[in-house]
Structures are given as C-alpha cells and as structure tokens.
Amino acid sequence: MPNFDFLEFFNRCSNEELYNFLLEKNLIYQSVRCSFCFEEKVIKTTKDNYFGYNFRCMNTICNKYQTTTSIFKDSFFDKSKVHIKLFLRALFYISTGVCSSDIMQFTLLKKTFFKKIKSKIINKMEIFYQQNPVRLGGLNVTVNVDETKLTTM
C-alpha cells in the first residue's frame, strides 16, 4: 500500500516548505551562477511566478544585474507550466502504480502533459542505466538466460 504521507504533505505545505523539501531531495539546485559575471545568484521572493521564488543576480557591476532565473531551471521540472505541487502529485501517483486515466482524473492534468511527464521519467531512467549499467554475473558466477520468453516488437 502506498505511503500517502507525501500526498498529504504536498497538499498542506507552503511554498517555503516545498522549496526546502526540493532542496533536501536534490531535485532543484541550491545555487546558480550568473552566465554573464559568474557570481552566485541570490534566492529572492517574487510575484512574477506561481511559486514565489527565483534566483537573481545582485552584482551591481554586472550587465545582467537583477535579472532573474527560475529555481527550476535545468531541473526535472524545467519548462513546466503546471504548479509544482500538481506535478509532484502526478509523480507520486505514477510511482505507486495508479492507472493513467485515474491519475488524469485525480490531478485534472491533460493527456498531453501526462505523456510529457512519463517520457521525462523514461528519459531519466535511460540516462541512469547508461551511466550505471546492470551487470549480470561476475567473477565465478554463471548466468543462465531463458530465451523462450524474449520477443521482439
């Protein structure tokens, strides 16, 4: 049975609590450098986006002074138009094996966005397994493979 504590947390937490959770789990970057002056940007509260936080260059001599960068830049959530809480709820349901149609009903996500989430997950898994290949067998270990169940599509 899935642990619904995460789901309850996503529903009741403030943006600050969610931000700290994402940092703790290494789902977003803790700091970002300005692409122009290479100084670290500072986390600032903002009303410009739905989450309320972004990175801002505070180097007064930089040509990009006070330009903002999303805290989700280059993360799994980059370029998502859906609120992060909804995105995380959908990920939770996917990871617990809930049927796709039920997930779309629970979260009110459109089918196209749901497909994008699933393809992002598959892409991340492919990258992980390319970097960490599964090795069968080993020293003095025999591996028997039954090829009768293998089919091509």
PDB file of C-alpha atoms in Angstrom:
ATOM      1  CA  MET A   1       0.000   0.000   0.000  1.00  0.00           C
ATOM      2  CA  PRO A   2       1.451   3.390  -0.955  1.00  0.00           C
ATOM      3  CA  ASN A   3       2.576   5.856   1.687  1.00  0.00           C
ATOM      4  CA  PHE A   4       0.163   8.781   1.441  1.00  0.00           C
ATOM      5  CA  ASP A   5       2.194  10.990   3.809  1.00  0.00           C
ATOM      6  CA  PHE A   6       3.846  12.560   0.753  1.00  0.00           C
ATOM      7  CA  LEU A   7       0.486  13.338  -0.767  1.00  0.00           C
ATOM      8  CA  GLU A   8      -0.743  14.960   2.428  1.00  0.00           C
ATOM      9  CA  PHE A   9       2.491  16.946   2.649  1.00  0.00           C
ATOM     10  CA  PHE A  10       2.098  18.247  -0.928  1.00  0.00           C
ATOM     11  CA  ASN A  11      -1.475  19.293  -0.220  1.00  0.00           C
ATOM     12  CA  ARG A  12      -0.828  21.185   3.034  1.00  0.00           C
ATOM     13  CA  CYS A  13       2.719  22.561   2.694  1.00  0.00           C
ATOM     14  CA  SER A  14       3.567  26.174   1.990  1.00  0.00           C
ATOM     15  CA  ASN A  15       5.796  27.160  -0.920  1.00  0.00           C
ATOM     16  CA  GLU A  16       8.685  27.674   1.510  1.00  0.00           C
ATOM     17  CA  GLU A  17       8.293  24.157   2.956  1.00  0.00           C
ATOM     18  CA  LEU A  18       8.065  22.730  -0.545  1.00  0.00           C
ATOM     19  CA  TYR A  19      11.166  24.670  -1.621  1.00  0.00           C
ATOM     20  CA  ASN A  20      13.108  23.254   1.358  1.00  0.00           C
ATOM     21  CA  PHE A  21      11.837  19.738   0.547  1.00  0.00           C
ATOM     22  CA  LEU A  22      13.001  20.051  -3.077  1.00  0.00           C
ATOM     23  CA  LEU A  23      16.427  21.279  -1.933  1.00  0.00           C
ATOM     24  CA  GLU A  24      16.738  18.481   0.622  1.00  0.00           C
ATOM     25  CA  LYS A  25      15.952  15.848  -2.013  1.00  0.00           C
ATOM     26  CA  ASN A  26      18.332  17.489  -4.556  1.00  0.00           C
ATOM     27  CA  LEU A  27      15.506  17.992  -7.041  1.00  0.00           C
ATOM     28  CA  ILE A  28      16.490  21.633  -7.646  1.00  0.00           C
ATOM     29  CA  TYR A  29      19.790  23.489  -7.450  1.00  0.00           C
ATOM     30  CA  GLN A  30      20.745  25.286  -4.262  1.00  0.00           C
ATOM     31  CA  SER A  31      22.620  27.973  -6.171  1.00  0.00           C
ATOM     32  CA  VAL A  32      23.101  29.184  -9.735  1.00  0.00           C
ATOM     33  CA  ARG A  33      25.844  31.334 -11.226  1.00  0.00           C
ATOM     34  CA  CYS A  34      25.131  34.331 -13.409  1.00  0.00           C
ATOM     35  CA  SER A  35      26.008  33.488 -17.011  1.00  0.00           C
ATOM     36  CA  PHE A  36      27.478  36.956 -17.509  1.00  0.00           C
ATOM     37  CA  CYS A  37      29.509  37.785 -14.369  1.00  0.00           C
ATOM     38  CA  PHE A  38      29.771  34.215 -12.956  1.00  0.00           C
ATOM     39  CA  GLU A  39      28.820  35.384  -9.455  1.00  0.00           C
ATOM     40  CA  GLU A  40      26.339  33.290  -7.489  1.00  0.00           C
ATOM     41  CA  LYS A  41      22.757  34.447  -7.814  1.00  0.00           C
ATOM     42  CA  VAL A  42      20.687  35.022  -4.691  1.00  0.00           C
ATOM     43  CA  ILE A  43      17.290  33.477  -3.883  1.00  0.00           C
ATOM     44  CA  LYS A  44      14.639  36.196  -3.800  1.00  0.00           C
ATOM     45  CA  THR A  45      10.919  36.154  -3.283  1.00  0.00           C
ATOM     46  CA  THR A  46       8.917  37.353  -6.246  1.00  0.00           C
ATOM     47  CA  LYS A  47       5.397  37.819  -7.509  1.00  0.00           C
ATOM     48  CA  ASP A  48       6.493  37.105 -11.089  1.00  0.00           C
ATOM     49  CA  ASN A  49       5.789  33.388 -10.977  1.00  0.00           C
ATOM     50  CA  TYR A  50       3.377  30.964  -9.329  1.00  0.00           C
ATOM     51  CA  PHE A  51       5.976  29.559  -6.921  1.00  0.00           C
ATOM     52  CA  GLY A  52       7.153  32.828  -5.424  1.00  0.00           C
ATOM     53  CA  TYR A  53      10.925  32.307  -5.596  1.00  0.00           C
ATOM     54  CA  ASN A  54      13.632  32.818  -8.189  1.00  0.00           C
ATOM     55  CA  PHE A  55      17.382  33.407  -8.484  1.00  0.00           C
ATOM     56  CA  ARG A  56      18.506  36.987  -9.041  1.00  0.00           C
ATOM     57  CA  CYS A  57      21.929  38.411  -9.932  1.00  0.00           C
ATOM     58  CA  MET A  58      22.786  41.029  -7.310  1.00  0.00           C
ATOM     59  CA  ASN A  59      26.211  42.054  -8.660  1.00  0.00           C
ATOM     60  CA  THR A  60      25.754  45.806  -9.278  1.00  0.00           C
ATOM     61  CA  ILE A  61      28.535  45.985 -11.886  1.00  0.00           C
ATOM     62  CA  CYS A  62      27.078  43.118 -13.923  1.00  0.00           C
ATOM     63  CA  ASN A  63      25.226  43.955 -17.152  1.00  0.00           C
ATOM     64  CA  LYS A  64      22.613  41.397 -16.120  1.00  0.00           C
ATOM     65  CA  TYR A  65      22.093  42.982 -12.681  1.00  0.00           C
ATOM     66  CA  GLN A  66      18.778  41.908 -11.121  1.00  0.00           C
ATOM     67  CA  THR A  67      17.882  39.569 -13.972  1.00  0.00           C
ATOM     68  CA  THR A  68      16.026  36.520 -12.736  1.00  0.00           C
ATOM     69  CA  THR A  69      16.334  32.810 -13.334  1.00  0.00           C
ATOM     70  CA  SER A  70      13.736  30.217 -12.404  1.00  0.00           C
ATOM     71  CA  ILE A  71      14.642  27.986  -9.473  1.00  0.00           C
ATOM     72  CA  PHE A  72      13.524  25.066 -11.651  1.00  0.00           C
ATOM     73  CA  LYS A  73      15.993  25.832 -14.468  1.00  0.00           C
ATOM     74  CA  ASP A  74      17.846  22.696 -15.613  1.00  0.00           C
ATOM     75  CA  SER A  75      15.862  20.514 -13.211  1.00  0.00           C
ATOM     76  CA  PHE A  76      13.323  17.781 -13.853  1.00  0.00           C
ATOM     77  CA  PHE A  77      10.596  20.432 -13.534  1.00  0.00           C
ATOM     78  CA  ASP A  78      12.114  22.856 -16.056  1.00  0.00           C
ATOM     79  CA  LYS A  79       9.710  24.380 -18.597  1.00  0.00           C
ATOM     80  CA  SER A  80       6.678  23.009 -16.795  1.00  0.00           C
ATOM     81  CA  LYS A  81       3.615  25.228 -16.896  1.00  0.00           C
ATOM     82  CA  VAL A  82       1.895  23.210 -14.152  1.00  0.00           C
ATOM     83  CA  HIS A  83       2.253  24.115 -10.474  1.00  0.00           C
ATOM     84  CA  ILE A  84       4.964  22.066  -8.807  1.00  0.00           C
ATOM     85  CA  LYS A  85       2.544  20.590  -6.245  1.00  0.00           C
ATOM     86  CA  LEU A  86       0.373  19.170  -9.021  1.00  0.00           C
ATOM     87  CA  PHE A  87       3.451  17.872 -10.824  1.00  0.00           C
ATOM     88  CA  LEU A  88       4.655  16.105  -7.664  1.00  0.00           C
ATOM     89  CA  ARG A  89       1.216  14.631  -7.018  1.00  0.00           C
ATOM     90  CA  ALA A  90       1.204  13.189 -10.535  1.00  0.00           C
ATOM     91  CA  LEU A  91       4.701  11.739  -9.995  1.00  0.00           C
ATOM     92  CA  PHE A  92       3.537  10.195  -6.729  1.00  0.00           C
ATOM     93  CA  TYR A  93       0.566   8.519  -8.406  1.00  0.00           C
ATOM     94  CA  ILE A  94       2.742   7.255 -11.276  1.00  0.00           C
ATOM     95  CA  SER A  95       5.299   5.811  -8.847  1.00  0.00           C
ATOM     96  CA  THR A  96       2.605   3.984  -6.863  1.00  0.00           C
ATOM     97  CA  GLY A  97       1.185   2.303  -9.966  1.00  0.00           C
ATOM     98  CA  VAL A  98      -2.118   4.154 -10.240  1.00  0.00           C
ATOM     99  CA  CYS A  99      -3.834   3.757 -13.630  1.00  0.00           C
ATOM    100  CA  SER A 100      -3.183   6.605 -16.106  1.00  0.00           C
ATOM    101  CA  SER A 101      -6.840   7.520 -16.511  1.00  0.00           C
ATOM    102  CA  ASP A 102      -7.261   7.720 -12.727  1.00  0.00           C
ATOM    103  CA  ILE A 103      -4.197   9.961 -12.409  1.00  0.00           C
ATOM    104  CA  MET A 104      -5.578  12.348 -15.013  1.00  0.00           C
ATOM    105  CA  GLN A 105      -8.901  12.360 -13.163  1.00  0.00           C
ATOM    106  CA  PHE A 106      -7.306  12.930  -9.712  1.00  0.00           C
ATOM    107  CA  THR A 107      -4.954  15.687 -10.882  1.00  0.00           C
ATOM    108  CA  LEU A 108      -7.053  17.167 -13.724  1.00  0.00           C
ATOM    109  CA  LEU A 109      -3.980  17.008 -15.961  1.00  0.00           C
ATOM    110  CA  LYS A 110      -4.392  16.895 -19.698  1.00  0.00           C
ATOM    111  CA  LYS A 111      -3.312  13.783 -21.560  1.00  0.00           C
ATOM    112  CA  THR A 112      -0.514  15.595 -23.431  1.00  0.00           C
ATOM    113  CA  PHE A 113       1.085  16.861 -20.220  1.00  0.00           C
ATOM    114  CA  PHE A 114       0.735  13.445 -18.603  1.00  0.00           C
ATOM    115  CA  LYS A 115       2.559  11.899 -21.580  1.00  0.00           C
ATOM    116  CA  LYS A 116       5.339  14.500 -21.202  1.00  0.00           C
ATOM    117  CA  ILE A 117       5.805  13.541 -17.541  1.00  0.00           C
ATOM    118  CA  LYS A 118       6.007   9.848 -18.419  1.00  0.00           C
ATOM    119  CA  SER A 119       8.508  10.499 -21.232  1.00  0.00           C
ATOM    120  CA  LYS A 120      10.659  12.594 -18.862  1.00  0.00           C
ATOM    121  CA  ILE A 121      10.694   9.717 -16.382  1.00  0.00           C
ATOM    122  CA  ILE A 122      11.663   7.231 -19.090  1.00  0.00           C
ATOM    123  CA  ASN A 123      14.387   9.594 -20.342  1.00  0.00           C
ATOM    124  CA  LYS A 124      15.833   9.952 -16.812  1.00  0.00           C
ATOM    125  CA  MET A 125      15.791   6.163 -16.402  1.00  0.00           C
ATOM    126  CA  GLU A 126      17.614   5.689 -19.713  1.00  0.00           C
ATOM    127  CA  ILE A 127      20.294   8.178 -18.655  1.00  0.00           C
ATOM    128  CA  PHE A 128      20.652   6.456 -15.275  1.00  0.00           C
ATOM    129  CA  TYR A 129      21.055   2.995 -16.813  1.00  0.00           C
ATOM    130  CA  GLN A 130      23.547   4.297 -19.378  1.00  0.00           C
ATOM    131  CA  GLN A 131      25.649   5.735 -16.557  1.00  0.00           C
ATOM    132  CA  ASN A 132      25.088   2.724 -14.262  1.00  0.00           C
ATOM    133  CA  PRO A 133      24.761  -0.358 -16.457  1.00  0.00           C
ATOM    134  CA  VAL A 134      23.341  -3.509 -14.927  1.00  0.00           C
ATOM    135  CA  ARG A 135      25.940  -6.227 -14.974  1.00  0.00           C
ATOM    136  CA  LEU A 136      24.785  -9.826 -14.854  1.00  0.00           C
ATOM    137  CA  GLY A 137      27.085 -12.432 -13.431  1.00  0.00           C
ATOM    138  CA  GLY A 138      30.589 -11.628 -12.295  1.00  0.00           C
ATOM    139  CA  LEU A 139      33.686 -13.491 -11.206  1.00  0.00           C
ATOM    140  CA  ASN A 140      32.938 -17.241 -10.893  1.00  0.00           C
ATOM    141  CA  VAL A 141      29.187 -16.646 -11.466  1.00  0.00           C
ATOM    142  CA  THR A 142      27.239 -18.401 -14.227  1.00  0.00           C
ATOM    143  CA  VAL A 143      24.174 -16.701 -15.671  1.00  0.00           C
ATOM    144  CA  ASN A 144      21.539 -18.776 -17.480  1.00  0.00           C
ATOM    145  CA  VAL A 145      19.186 -16.892 -19.783  1.00  0.00           C
ATOM    146  CA  ASP A 146      15.967 -18.500 -20.979  1.00  0.00           C
ATOM    147  CA  GLU A 147      15.403 -17.049 -24.460  1.00  0.00           C
ATOM    148  CA  THR A 148      11.960 -18.607 -24.942  1.00  0.00           C
ATOM    149  CA  LYS A 149      10.230 -15.610 -23.309  1.00  0.00           C
ATOM    150  CA  LEU A 150      12.173 -12.964 -25.274  1.00  0.00           C
ATOM    151  CA  THR A 151      10.269 -11.430 -28.159  1.00  0.00           C
ATOM    152  CA  THR A 152      10.820  -8.506 -30.477  1.00  0.00           C
ATOM    153  CA  MET A 153       8.225  -5.845 -31.169  1.00  0.00           C
TER     154      MET A 153
END
